[in-house]
Tab-separated table of C-alpha atoms and ligand atoms in Angstrom:
chain	number	residue	atom	x	y	z
A	160	MET	CA	-0.191	0.063	0.287
A	161	VAL	CA	1.279	3.617	-0.639
A	162	LEU	CA	1.077	5.686	1.740
A	163	VAL	CA	2.547	8.980	-0.179
A	164	VAL	CA	1.415	11.863	-1.669
A	165	LYS	CA	-0.043	11.145	-4.723
A	166	GLN	CA	0.513	13.513	-7.176
A	167	TYR	CA	-1.735	14.093	-10.636
A	168	ARG	CA	-3.784	16.484	-11.382
A	169	CYS	CA	-6.452	17.957	-9.271
A	170	THR	CA	-9.773	18.101	-11.366
A	171	HIS	CA	-11.480	19.965	-8.976
A	172	SER	CA	-11.864	24.749	-8.685
A	173	ALA	CA	-8.589	25.883	-8.820
A	174	SER	CA	-9.875	27.206	-4.573
A	175	CYS	CA	-8.421	23.445	-4.321
A	176	LEU	CA	-6.830	22.603	-1.902
A	177	CYS	CA	-5.658	19.432	-3.252
A	178	LEU	CA	-3.232	21.264	-6.689
A	179	LYS	CA	-0.369	19.951	-5.206
A	180	GLY	CA	-1.848	16.310	-5.569
A	181	HIS	CA	-3.397	14.047	-3.595
A	182	ILE	CA	-2.628	11.148	-0.854
A	183	SER	CA	-3.388	8.652	-0.911
A	184	GLU	CA	-6.764	7.133	-0.038
A	185	ASP	CA	-5.532	3.549	1.640
A	186	ALA	CA	-4.184	6.443	3.954
A	187	LEU	CA	-6.583	8.372	4.004
A	188	PHE	CA	-8.571	5.709	5.171
A	189	LEU	CA	-5.896	4.282	8.103
A	190	VAL	CA	-5.977	7.605	9.531
A	191	PHE	CA	-9.780	8.230	9.759
A	192	ARG	CA	-10.336	4.346	10.752
A	193	HIS	CA	-7.964	5.853	14.014
A	194	MET	CA	-9.513	7.833	14.622
A	195	ASN	CA	-12.823	5.306	14.559
A	196	TRP	CA	-14.456	7.667	12.041
A	197	ASN	CA	-14.978	10.035	14.158
A	198	PRO	CA	-18.300	12.042	12.761
A	199	ARG	CA	-16.802	15.664	13.825
A	200	MET	CA	-13.321	14.809	12.385
A	201	ILE	CA	-14.971	14.276	8.637
A	202	ALA	CA	-17.421	16.995	8.623
A	203	LEU	CA	-14.554	19.245	9.669
A	204	PHE	CA	-12.262	16.960	6.430
A	205	SER	CA	-14.905	17.408	3.748
A	206	CYS	CA	-14.586	21.445	3.882
A	207	VAL	CA	-11.349	21.131	2.972
A	208	SER	CA	-11.742	20.241	-0.185
A	209	LYS	CA	-13.933	19.339	-3.292
A	210	TRP	CA	-11.847	15.572	-3.187
A	211	PHE	CA	-11.403	15.563	0.404
A	212	ASP	CA	-15.191	16.362	0.053
A	213	ASP	CA	-15.737	13.151	-2.670
A	214	ILE	CA	-13.853	11.111	-0.190
A	215	ALA	CA	-15.842	11.720	2.640
A	216	LYS	CA	-19.743	11.137	0.996
A	217	ARG	CA	-18.394	7.746	-1.083
A	218	VAL	CA	-16.058	6.323	1.817
A	219	LEU	CA	-16.175	7.566	5.063
A	220	TRP	CA	-19.674	8.285	5.936
A	221	LYS	CA	-19.783	4.856	4.359
A	222	GLU	CA	-17.186	3.071	6.898
A	223	PHE	CA	-18.732	6.152	10.162
A	224	CYS	CA	-22.330	4.041	9.145
A	225	HIS	CA	-21.652	0.274	8.777
A	226	ALA	CA	-19.426	0.793	12.017
A	227	ARG	CA	-21.973	3.376	14.103
A	228	ALA	CA	-24.803	0.304	13.056
A	229	PRO	CA	-24.025	-2.517	12.007
A	230	ARG	CA	-26.635	-4.658	11.991
A	231	MET	CA	-28.926	-2.464	10.653
A	232	MET	CA	-26.294	-1.391	7.498
A	233	GLN	CA	-26.147	-4.822	6.641
A	234	ASP	CA	-30.788	-5.162	6.751
A	235	LEU	CA	-30.698	-2.358	4.702
A	236	HIS	CA	-28.852	-3.462	2.182
A	237	SER	CA	-30.374	-6.895	2.038
A	238	GLY	CA	-32.350	-8.408	-0.270
A	239	GLY	CA	-30.189	-6.459	-3.399
A	240	SER	CA	-31.587	-2.888	-1.656
A	241	HIS	CA	-29.116	-0.332	-1.268
A	242	ILE	CA	-28.111	2.582	0.191
A	243	VAL	CA	-26.605	5.369	-3.096
A	244	ASP	CA	-22.518	6.459	-2.513
A	245	GLY	CA	-24.726	10.206	-2.571
A	246	ASN	CA	-27.104	9.679	1.419
A	247	TRP	CA	-24.089	7.952	3.261
A	248	LYS	CA	-23.667	11.671	4.881
A	249	ALA	CA	-26.833	12.038	4.621
A	250	LEU	CA	-27.168	8.374	6.928
A	251	GLY	CA	-24.086	9.921	8.802
A	252	LYS	CA	-26.378	12.529	9.756
A	253	LEU	CA	-28.835	10.814	10.408
A	254	LEU	CA	-27.913	8.680	12.570
A	255	ILE	CA	-25.942	11.135	15.271
A	256	HIS	CA	-28.618	14.004	14.558
A	257	CYS	CA	-31.475	15.597	16.398
A	258	VAL	CA	-32.939	18.517	13.931
A	259	GLY	CA	-35.662	19.388	16.310
A	260	CYS	CA	-37.082	22.142	14.428
A	261	THR	CA	-36.934	25.819	13.797
A	262	LYS	CA	-40.137	28.252	14.657
A	263	GLY	CA	-42.567	28.635	11.036
A	264	GLY	CA	-41.321	25.265	10.063
A	265	LEU	CA	-42.072	21.817	9.460
A	266	PHE	CA	-44.293	22.057	13.315
A	267	GLY	CA	-45.959	24.757	13.411
A	268	ASN	CA	-44.925	27.803	16.283
A	269	ILE	CA	-42.969	25.283	17.805
A	270	HIS	CA	-38.202	26.665	17.767
A	271	VAL	CA	-36.363	23.794	19.969
A	272	PRO	CA	-32.461	23.675	18.326
A	273	GLY	CA	-30.771	20.198	16.357
A	274	HIS	CA	-28.287	18.777	18.767
A	275	PHE	CA	-25.907	15.535	18.874
A	276	VAL	CA	-27.029	12.658	20.479
A	277	PHE	CA	-24.727	10.988	21.615
A	278	ARG	CA	-26.726	6.838	21.705
A	279	THR	CA	-29.592	6.764	19.255
A	280	ARG	CA	-31.715	2.903	19.242
A	281	PHE	CA	-33.987	2.540	16.222
A	282	SER	CA	-35.214	-0.124	15.284
A	283	ARG	CA	-37.665	-2.043	13.410
A	284	THR	CA	-40.776	-2.975	15.388
A	285	CYS	CA	-41.477	1.200	16.354
A	286	GLY	CA	-41.080	1.902	12.206
A	287	LYS	CA	-44.055	-0.855	11.660
A	288	SER	CA	-46.149	0.746	14.284
A	289	ILE	CA	-46.218	4.609	13.070
A	290	LEU	CA	-47.275	3.223	9.544
A	291	PRO	CA	-50.657	2.452	8.431
A	292	PRO	CA	-51.773	-1.223	8.398
A	293	GLN	CA	-51.697	-1.787	4.736
A	294	CYS	CA	-47.576	-1.255	4.486
A	295	ARG	CA	-46.455	-3.260	7.445
A	296	THR	CA	-44.203	-5.175	4.957
A	297	ASP	CA	-42.403	-2.003	4.628
A	298	VAL	CA	-39.183	-2.179	6.880
A	299	LEU	CA	-38.711	1.306	8.714
A	300	TYR	CA	-36.289	2.111	11.362
A	301	VAL	CA	-37.537	4.158	14.315
A	302	SER	CA	-35.507	5.899	17.080
A	303	ASP	CA	-36.651	5.707	19.857
A	304	PRO	CA	-37.856	9.511	20.666
A	305	CYS	CA	-35.086	12.575	21.528
A	306	GLU	CA	-37.044	14.280	25.619
A	307	HIS	CA	-36.857	17.966	25.171
A	308	LEU	CA	-38.917	17.941	28.289
A	309	ASP	CA	-41.396	21.779	29.228
A	310	GLN	CA	-41.170	23.855	26.744
A	311	GLY	CA	-43.585	25.211	27.896
A	312	GLU	CA	-47.282	25.638	26.433
A	313	GLU	CA	-46.467	23.073	24.022
A	314	GLY	CA	-45.485	19.995	26.841
A	315	ASP	CA	-42.880	17.216	26.869
A	316	LEU	CA	-41.897	16.741	23.553
A	317	GLY	CA	-40.669	13.693	21.473
A	318	PHE	CA	-38.332	13.914	18.024
A	319	PHE	CA	-37.907	11.665	16.142
A	320	ARG	CA	-36.093	10.565	12.532
A	321	GLY	CA	-36.065	7.321	10.790
A	322	ILE	CA	-35.223	5.319	7.007
A	323	PHE	CA	-36.349	3.432	4.902
A	324	LYS	CA	-34.531	0.450	3.293
A	325	SER	CA	-36.323	0.885	-0.206
A	326	PHE	CA	-38.415	3.470	-0.093
A	327	ALA	CA	-38.347	4.219	-3.738
A	328	SER	CA	-40.465	0.615	-3.804
A	329	SER	CA	-42.487	1.199	-0.723
A	330	LYS	CA	-46.157	0.692	0.028
A	331	VAL	CA	-45.672	3.706	1.685
A	332	LYS	CA	-44.295	5.995	-1.469
A	333	LYS	CA	-47.459	4.316	-3.664
A	334	MET	CA	-49.286	5.017	-1.383
A	335	LEU	CA	-48.530	8.326	-0.979
A	336	ILE	CA	-48.531	8.435	-5.130
A	337	GLU	CA	-52.417	7.729	-5.662
A	338	LYS	CA	-53.929	9.551	-2.289
A	339	GLN	CA	-51.860	12.751	-4.048
A	340	ALA	CA	-49.929	13.318	-1.498
A	341	LYS	CA	-48.566	17.523	-1.484
A	342	PHE	CA	-44.866	18.398	-0.548
A	343	HIS	CA	-44.742	20.875	2.429
A	344	PRO	CA	-44.143	24.264	0.147
A	345	LYS	CA	-41.226	25.215	1.364
A	346	GLU	CA	-39.849	23.278	3.407
A	347	VAL	CA	-37.385	20.822	2.813
A	348	CYS	CA	-35.840	17.283	4.867
A	349	PRO	CA	-32.678	18.617	7.011
A	350	TYR	CA	-30.734	15.344	5.952
A	351	CYS	CA	-30.483	15.005	2.083
A	352	LYS	CA	-32.822	18.200	1.220
A	353	ALA	CA	-35.140	17.074	-0.549
A	354	LYS	CA	-38.483	16.931	-0.519
A	355	LEU	CA	-41.274	15.822	2.623
A	356	TRP	CA	-44.522	14.237	2.678
A	357	ASN	CA	-46.483	15.131	5.162
A	358	LEU	CA	-48.983	11.768	6.246
A	359	LEU	CA	-50.723	13.553	9.015
A	360	GLN	CA	-51.747	15.899	6.237
A	361	ALA	CA	-52.250	12.876	4.265
A	362	ASN	CA	-54.228	11.323	7.227
A	363	MET	CA	-51.681	8.270	7.119
A	364	ILE	CA	-50.786	7.776	11.389
A	365	PRO	CA	-52.579	4.956	13.312
A	366	ARG	CA	-53.593	5.330	16.096
A	367	SER	CA	-50.659	2.646	16.906
A	368	ALA	CA	-48.171	4.990	17.367
A	369	SER	CA	-48.442	6.952	19.031
A	370	ILE	CA	-49.489	3.767	21.761
A	371	ARG	CA	-45.734	3.031	20.489
A	372	LEU	CA	-44.169	5.706	21.105
A	373	ASP	CA	-46.122	6.714	24.518
A	374	ALA	CA	-47.308	10.291	22.769
A	375	TYR	CA	-50.920	11.699	23.535
A	376	ASP	CA	-53.063	10.662	21.491
A	377	ASP	CA	-53.111	12.287	17.727
A	378	SER	CA	-49.942	14.322	19.109
A	379	VAL	CA	-47.340	12.099	16.486
A	380	GLU	CA	-47.309	14.192	12.862
A	381	TYR	CA	-44.144	13.345	11.199
A	382	TYR	CA	-42.840	13.446	7.022
A	383	ILE	CA	-41.170	11.560	5.129
A	384	CYS	CA	-37.966	12.074	2.458
A	385	LEU	CA	-38.214	10.634	-0.986
A	386	ASN	CA	-35.069	9.123	-0.268
A	387	GLY	CA	-37.198	7.636	2.185
A	388	HIS	CA	-35.988	9.871	5.461
A	389	ILE	CA	-38.760	10.302	7.887
A	390	LEU	CA	-38.343	13.229	11.406
A	391	GLY	CA	-40.707	13.470	13.247
A	392	LEU	CA	-42.429	15.481	16.102
A	393	CYS	CA	-44.827	13.947	18.808
A	394	THR	CA	-45.762	15.570	22.542
A	395	LEU	CA	-45.073	12.067	25.408
A	396	MET	CA	-47.270	12.036	27.767
A	397	PRO	CA	-45.678	12.304	31.469
A	398	VAL	CA	-43.929	8.750	32.054
A	399	SER	CA	-45.694	8.341	35.635
A	400	ASP	CA	-49.125	7.502	33.730
A	401	SER	CA	-47.287	5.403	30.083
A	402	GLU	CA	-48.312	1.777	30.243
A	403	ASP	CA	-43.642	1.034	30.657
A	404	ALA	CA	-43.277	3.072	34.289
A	405	LYS	CA	-46.555	0.967	35.084
A	406	GLU	CA	-44.993	-2.235	34.117
A	407	TYR	CA	-41.409	-0.482	35.594
A	408	TRP	CA	-43.095	0.500	39.408
A	409	VAL	CA	-44.234	-3.609	39.704
A	410	LYS	CA	-41.300	-4.866	38.995
A	411	ASP	CA	-39.698	-2.910	40.749
A	412	VAL	CA	-41.732	-3.555	43.662
A	413	GLU	CA	-41.315	-6.962	43.149
B	266	ZN	ZN1	-8.660	19.236	-5.932
B	267	ZN	ZN1	-32.960	16.180	20.180
B	268	ZN	ZN1	-34.225	13.364	3.557
């Protein structure tokens, strides 16, 4: 393996820092593997030049996703399904970033700043419970709600996010098209910039969604983008009212 600088002409813009030739891709791979695919470093590195950005999109974010969620990635790739190169970055961000929302954006007047999340559980069971009954053969991974408690009048909010396997051929997409659901007029997916469908508006959110998320009935709202990313919001019930808490309490007493 050649670790020295490889001299070949940069095909990027004049402002690209790699005008003097590129370091070998293999060397970069090793450096980032050593940093355990640190997402902040990958993000910083992609700002340096177009060439670095290309590698980050094609290689580094992909390795990041596989390292952080190996089983989920394996499932997302099984049965002939795959994630296209350009979407690894979006998926990497989705794994570790709760986007919150801005006032006047996707969720009305609610304003919650986005933030990185140290650890998130994504589950297929949760995905099923937020899909219409006719679409439950679709595979959707959804995160546990990220809790933003005591948001004034809004109460306790839970943001969730997720990704479809093979969204292009999913039943949900077919149903959205059949229903002639409209895209959000101005907002786009915060992960990949694609247009978004509002599932609440399309009347496609089942009651099982609020039960599964421990949220108030009819408080669940979510969007799906053209690349199959989802982002949603719900109002969480106080912990003491939820079924989980009761179960836990019973166990605790035993
Ligand atoms: Zn360049
Ligand atoms: Zn959050
Ligand atoms: Zn998206």
